[in-house]
Amino acid sequence: MAMKDHEEARIQAWKEEIDTELVFAALFSAILTAFDVEAYKMLQSQSSNNPTVVVLLDNKFQQVNLGTLAAASSTAAVDPSTPYAVAINALWFSGLICSLAAASISILVRQWLNQYSSGLTSVSPEIARIRQFRQDSLKKWRVAEIMMLLPILLQGAVVLFLVGLVLFLHQLNGTITAIASVLVAVLLFFILLTTVLPTLKDDCSYQSPQAWGFFVIFQAAKRPIRSLCRSISAYATRILGLTSEGYFARLRGRYAKRLIRKLAPFANKPNTYSWVARERILVEASGPALDQHLLVEADATFLEDAFLRETIRPCLNDMPPEAAVKSFYDIMAHRADRIENGVPHFDIRNGRAESVAVFTDLTLDAVARTRGIPALRDSAIRMMRILEPLLIRTLPLTYAHFCRVFFAMSDDPDDKVRNYAFSILYQQVSRNLELADQYSALGCHDLAALVKFLGAARHDPTHGAKHFLDACDLVICLATLPSLAPAPSGPDYLALHADLQGTLNHLRAFFDTPLWRRDPNLLFSLARIASRLVTLERKYPRVLEDAFVDDLGSFVKEARALFDDGNWEDKLRILEVSFAELSALRRGAEQSPIAVSPHESMKVFVGPSTSGS
């Protein structure tokens, strides 16, 4: 059935092409005939009918003024013996013959195709054999090649007519001839250019029958040259296989490698004699780029959010990362309401919040595809800049997706990407703790990734101290979300305990470093963490080890001594109050009649799960 539909579509396309050519041939033949009627008179014998001869004979017997004789002479016809008369008639009559030949052959081919299609309406096996028999006959008797001859005849007729027209005008007026010559030259150059370009440029769409003829001739001419290049390349390969030593041997091998490299693109390219064969080779070589263009064109055609979410987005996720990123940029470029400094902006008025959420999810997908790929480092940073204004408006709709992507990006191998991703993560989560609490049960907060990040940030000499403290603050903050209650001794509970203790150990080690002593601005973050520790201790009695609390007290005293100049009094006061509250909480826990070990007391602590991220 598929073969039947394909063959019927091909035959119908041929018939439509023939109909178009017949109409053109009829109109062109009619125009050309009118010119031929006047042109053939140039070839007639004019010894008795030439007005010039009549005037000269009358002048022998009657005297007329010279002005009358000059006027009569100016109306003389072209001498039939001149080359112009012969050339004009030869060109125009040849064009007429070519046009009539194209029309005649078109009628014949139309009849052949009608005969080919007759009696093939069924899909039975017998009819399928008949159809295949006729199709083989079409190939054997070169019907397709005869079809390609028709437009070549018509184009040739046009060229002959135009050349003859220029010669004809040359006998009348030089100015008109110059103008006509320029226009004809432009047209002929265009025809020649569109005939040659498809052979020289693989992606050129000017694939006409005359271009195909030039393509076949050109490919046939390249075949012996390509064979010679292959032979030279094979000989150079054999030279490389020789195991001789010495300077000249190394020099010979180096030039042999260079020769093989230069000949490889031409010698290894297969000989193709059809548009389809060459097209398949090109499609296989540029598949990802074509997929990219296909998705962008499809989205630009429909401009529907549902189509973007349900069709374009899954296809982008299946594409190679480089092609997916390029497609993302193209889609955002024609979807954005405006672009400022390279960043697309979307208007959420008129109920477009859901639409912008689709663009946010698309951007998050693209950011995730860049993880761990050094070549896409700049693209990752650029897309995160695009994402920031989108998150301000759509974070409640895309929070879970955002967390999955950016917790993973905080573990990216590239320092710049990792730090920028964490900055966005910390900014969005710390400002939307109520939203984080709503989604905490979904396990989208990967505390293990944060612990790994802060471990690397602690040794980063650039912005590591600030990012380290922010990461510690975020871990403790997420660990104290009230809606999470992992089952005691369960996997989520054990993961939470390990992540929390790892964070506290890193923080304790940070107290012993000189980083905070050199930068008093870190007191902002340290004061915020101290207040979080109080909340943590209240949620989970004795979660802080004695050594950690002692180091915290030493840190608070040393900070007071170093920065007691009045500029940091509010932060120092927060540190001192937080340490006093921690001490009071621990004294109250020690006076409890039931001693609770640090490990057992974790069972009453409420915190997020990390294993499911």
Short mmCIF file of N, CA and C in Angstrom, two decimals, residues 58-132:
data_model
loop_
_atom_site.label_atom_id
_atom_site.label_comp_id
_atom_site.label_asym_id
_atom_site.label_seq_id
_atom_site.Cartn_x
_atom_site.Cartn_y
_atom_site.Cartn_z
N ASP A 58 14.24 55.26 -60.29
CA ASP A 58 13.44 56.44 -60.62
C ASP A 58 14.31 57.69 -60.69
N ASN A 59 15.34 57.71 -59.90
CA ASN A 59 16.17 58.90 -59.87
C ASN A 59 16.96 59.08 -61.17
N LYS A 60 17.15 57.95 -61.92
CA LYS A 60 17.89 58.04 -63.17
C LYS A 60 17.11 58.81 -64.23
N PHE A 61 15.79 58.77 -64.13
CA PHE A 61 14.96 59.43 -65.13
C PHE A 61 14.32 60.70 -64.60
N GLN A 62 14.16 60.78 -63.30
CA GLN A 62 13.51 61.96 -62.72
C GLN A 62 14.42 62.52 -61.65
N GLN A 63 14.48 63.76 -61.55
CA GLN A 63 15.31 64.39 -60.54
C GLN A 63 14.45 64.69 -59.31
N VAL A 64 14.94 64.24 -58.22
CA VAL A 64 14.29 64.52 -56.93
C VAL A 64 15.32 65.13 -56.02
N ASN A 65 14.89 65.78 -54.98
CA ASN A 65 15.86 66.37 -54.06
C ASN A 65 16.54 65.28 -53.23
N LEU A 66 17.73 65.55 -52.78
CA LEU A 66 18.53 64.56 -52.05
C LEU A 66 17.90 64.17 -50.71
N GLY A 67 17.13 65.11 -50.14
CA GLY A 67 16.48 64.77 -48.86
C GLY A 67 15.48 63.66 -49.01
N THR A 68 14.73 63.64 -50.14
CA THR A 68 13.75 62.58 -50.36
C THR A 68 14.44 61.24 -50.54
N LEU A 69 15.60 61.24 -51.27
CA LEU A 69 16.32 60.00 -51.49
C LEU A 69 16.87 59.43 -50.18
N ALA A 70 17.38 60.33 -49.32
CA ALA A 70 17.91 59.85 -48.02
C ALA A 70 16.83 59.26 -47.16
N ALA A 71 15.64 59.90 -47.20
CA ALA A 71 14.54 59.37 -46.38
C ALA A 71 14.12 58.00 -46.87
N ALA A 72 14.10 57.79 -48.18
CA ALA A 72 13.71 56.49 -48.72
C ALA A 72 14.74 55.43 -48.38
N SER A 73 16.02 55.84 -48.42
CA SER A 73 17.07 54.86 -48.15
C SER A 73 17.03 54.39 -46.71
N SER A 74 16.56 55.26 -45.79
CA SER A 74 16.54 54.89 -44.37
C SER A 74 15.52 53.80 -44.08
N THR A 75 14.60 53.55 -44.96
CA THR A 75 13.59 52.52 -44.74
C THR A 75 13.98 51.19 -45.35
N ALA A 76 15.21 51.10 -45.81
CA ALA A 76 15.64 49.87 -46.48
C ALA A 76 15.67 48.72 -45.52
N ALA A 77 15.36 47.55 -46.00
CA ALA A 77 15.41 46.33 -45.18
C ALA A 77 16.85 45.84 -45.11
N VAL A 78 17.07 44.90 -44.21
CA VAL A 78 18.39 44.34 -44.05
C VAL A 78 18.75 43.52 -45.25
N ASP A 79 19.98 43.67 -45.69
CA ASP A 79 20.46 42.92 -46.84
C ASP A 79 20.44 41.43 -46.50
N PRO A 80 19.76 40.62 -47.33
CA PRO A 80 19.66 39.19 -47.02
C PRO A 80 20.99 38.49 -47.01
N SER A 81 22.01 39.09 -47.56
CA SER A 81 23.30 38.43 -47.60
C SER A 81 24.14 38.68 -46.35
N THR A 82 23.69 39.57 -45.45
CA THR A 82 24.46 39.87 -44.25
C THR A 82 24.38 38.71 -43.27
N PRO A 83 25.44 38.51 -42.43
CA PRO A 83 25.40 37.44 -41.43
C PRO A 83 24.30 37.62 -40.39
N TYR A 84 23.92 38.89 -40.12
CA TYR A 84 22.89 39.13 -39.11
C TYR A 84 21.57 38.49 -39.51
N ALA A 85 21.17 38.61 -40.76
CA ALA A 85 19.89 38.05 -41.20
C ALA A 85 19.89 36.54 -41.04
N VAL A 86 20.98 35.91 -41.43
CA VAL A 86 21.06 34.46 -41.31
C VAL A 86 21.07 34.03 -39.85
N ALA A 87 21.85 34.74 -39.02
CA ALA A 87 21.96 34.37 -37.61
C ALA A 87 20.63 34.54 -36.88
N ILE A 88 19.95 35.66 -37.13
CA ILE A 88 18.68 35.91 -36.45
C ILE A 88 17.67 34.84 -36.81
N ASN A 89 17.54 34.53 -38.07
CA ASN A 89 16.58 33.51 -38.48
C ASN A 89 16.97 32.13 -37.96
N ALA A 90 18.27 31.83 -37.97
CA ALA A 90 18.72 30.53 -37.47
C ALA A 90 18.39 30.39 -35.98
N LEU A 91 18.65 31.43 -35.22
CA LEU A 91 18.39 31.37 -33.78
C LEU A 91 16.90 31.27 -33.48
N TRP A 92 16.11 32.11 -34.11
CA TRP A 92 14.68 32.12 -33.80
C TRP A 92 13.97 30.86 -34.28
N PHE A 93 14.29 30.40 -35.46
CA PHE A 93 13.64 29.18 -35.93
C PHE A 93 14.10 27.95 -35.13
N SER A 94 15.37 27.97 -34.70
CA SER A 94 15.83 26.88 -33.84
C SER A 94 15.10 26.90 -32.51
N GLY A 95 14.88 28.11 -31.95
CA GLY A 95 14.13 28.22 -30.71
C GLY A 95 12.70 27.73 -30.88
N LEU A 96 12.09 28.07 -32.02
CA LEU A 96 10.73 27.61 -32.26
C LEU A 96 10.68 26.09 -32.37
N ILE A 97 11.66 25.51 -33.02
CA ILE A 97 11.69 24.05 -33.14
C ILE A 97 11.87 23.40 -31.77
N CYS A 98 12.76 23.95 -30.95
CA CYS A 98 12.96 23.39 -29.60
C CYS A 98 11.68 23.49 -28.77
N SER A 99 10.98 24.62 -28.87
CA SER A 99 9.75 24.79 -28.12
C SER A 99 8.68 23.80 -28.58
N LEU A 100 8.52 23.67 -29.90
CA LEU A 100 7.53 22.71 -30.41
C LEU A 100 7.94 21.27 -30.09
N ALA A 101 9.25 21.00 -30.09
CA ALA A 101 9.70 19.65 -29.73
C ALA A 101 9.36 19.34 -28.28
N ALA A 102 9.57 20.32 -27.39
CA ALA A 102 9.22 20.11 -25.98
C ALA A 102 7.73 19.86 -25.82
N ALA A 103 6.90 20.61 -26.55
CA ALA A 103 5.45 20.39 -26.46
C ALA A 103 5.06 19.03 -27.01
N SER A 104 5.67 18.64 -28.10
CA SER A 104 5.34 17.34 -28.70
C SER A 104 5.75 16.20 -27.78
N ILE A 105 6.98 16.29 -27.25
CA ILE A 105 7.44 15.21 -26.35
C ILE A 105 6.62 15.18 -25.07
N SER A 106 6.20 16.35 -24.60
CA SER A 106 5.37 16.40 -23.40
C SER A 106 4.06 15.65 -23.61
N ILE A 107 3.47 15.82 -24.78
CA ILE A 107 2.22 15.11 -25.07
C ILE A 107 2.46 13.60 -25.08
N LEU A 108 3.57 13.18 -25.67
CA LEU A 108 3.89 11.76 -25.70
C LEU A 108 4.09 11.19 -24.30
N VAL A 109 4.87 11.90 -23.50
CA VAL A 109 5.13 11.41 -22.13
C VAL A 109 3.85 11.38 -21.33
N ARG A 110 2.99 12.37 -21.54
CA ARG A 110 1.69 12.36 -20.83
C ARG A 110 0.89 11.13 -21.20
N GLN A 111 0.92 10.74 -22.44
CA GLN A 111 0.22 9.52 -22.86
C GLN A 111 0.85 8.29 -22.24
N TRP A 112 2.19 8.25 -22.16
CA TRP A 112 2.86 7.11 -21.55
C TRP A 112 2.46 6.96 -20.08
N LEU A 113 2.40 8.10 -19.39
CA LEU A 113 2.05 8.04 -17.97
C LEU A 113 0.61 7.64 -17.76
N ASN A 114 -0.28 8.09 -18.64
CA ASN A 114 -1.67 7.66 -18.53
C ASN A 114 -1.78 6.15 -18.72
N GLN A 115 -1.04 5.63 -19.67
CA GLN A 115 -1.05 4.19 -19.88
C GLN A 115 -0.45 3.45 -18.68
N TYR A 116 0.58 4.03 -18.09
CA TYR A 116 1.21 3.40 -16.93
C TYR A 116 0.23 3.31 -15.76
N SER A 117 -0.60 4.34 -15.57
CA SER A 117 -1.51 4.38 -14.41
C SER A 117 -2.79 3.60 -14.62
N SER A 118 -3.11 3.25 -15.83
CA SER A 118 -4.39 2.58 -16.09
C SER A 118 -4.40 1.16 -15.53
N GLY A 119 -5.49 0.82 -14.86
CA GLY A 119 -5.68 -0.53 -14.36
C GLY A 119 -4.90 -0.88 -13.13
N LEU A 120 -4.43 0.11 -12.36
CA LEU A 120 -3.63 -0.16 -11.17
C LEU A 120 -4.32 0.32 -9.90
N THR A 121 -5.63 0.27 -9.87
CA THR A 121 -6.37 0.76 -8.71
C THR A 121 -6.39 -0.24 -7.56
N SER A 122 -6.23 -1.51 -7.84
CA SER A 122 -6.30 -2.54 -6.80
C SER A 122 -4.95 -2.66 -6.09
N VAL A 123 -4.97 -3.37 -4.97
CA VAL A 123 -3.75 -3.63 -4.20
C VAL A 123 -3.49 -5.13 -4.08
N SER A 124 -4.05 -5.90 -5.00
CA SER A 124 -3.84 -7.35 -4.97
C SER A 124 -2.41 -7.69 -5.38
N PRO A 125 -1.92 -8.89 -5.05
CA PRO A 125 -0.57 -9.27 -5.45
C PRO A 125 -0.35 -9.23 -6.95
N GLU A 126 -1.37 -9.61 -7.74
CA GLU A 126 -1.22 -9.60 -9.19
C GLU A 126 -1.03 -8.18 -9.69
N ILE A 127 -1.82 -7.24 -9.17
CA ILE A 127 -1.69 -5.85 -9.59
C ILE A 127 -0.34 -5.27 -9.12
N ALA A 128 0.12 -5.73 -7.97
CA ALA A 128 1.41 -5.26 -7.48
C ALA A 128 2.53 -5.69 -8.43
N ARG A 129 2.42 -6.93 -8.96
CA ARG A 129 3.43 -7.39 -9.92
C ARG A 129 3.37 -6.57 -11.21
N ILE A 130 2.14 -6.27 -11.66
CA ILE A 130 2.00 -5.46 -12.88
C ILE A 130 2.60 -4.07 -12.67
N ARG A 131 2.32 -3.49 -11.50
CA ARG A 131 2.86 -2.16 -11.21
C ARG A 131 4.39 -2.19 -11.21
N GLN A 132 4.96 -3.24 -10.60
CA GLN A 132 6.41 -3.33 -10.55
C GLN A 132 6.99 -3.56 -11.95
#
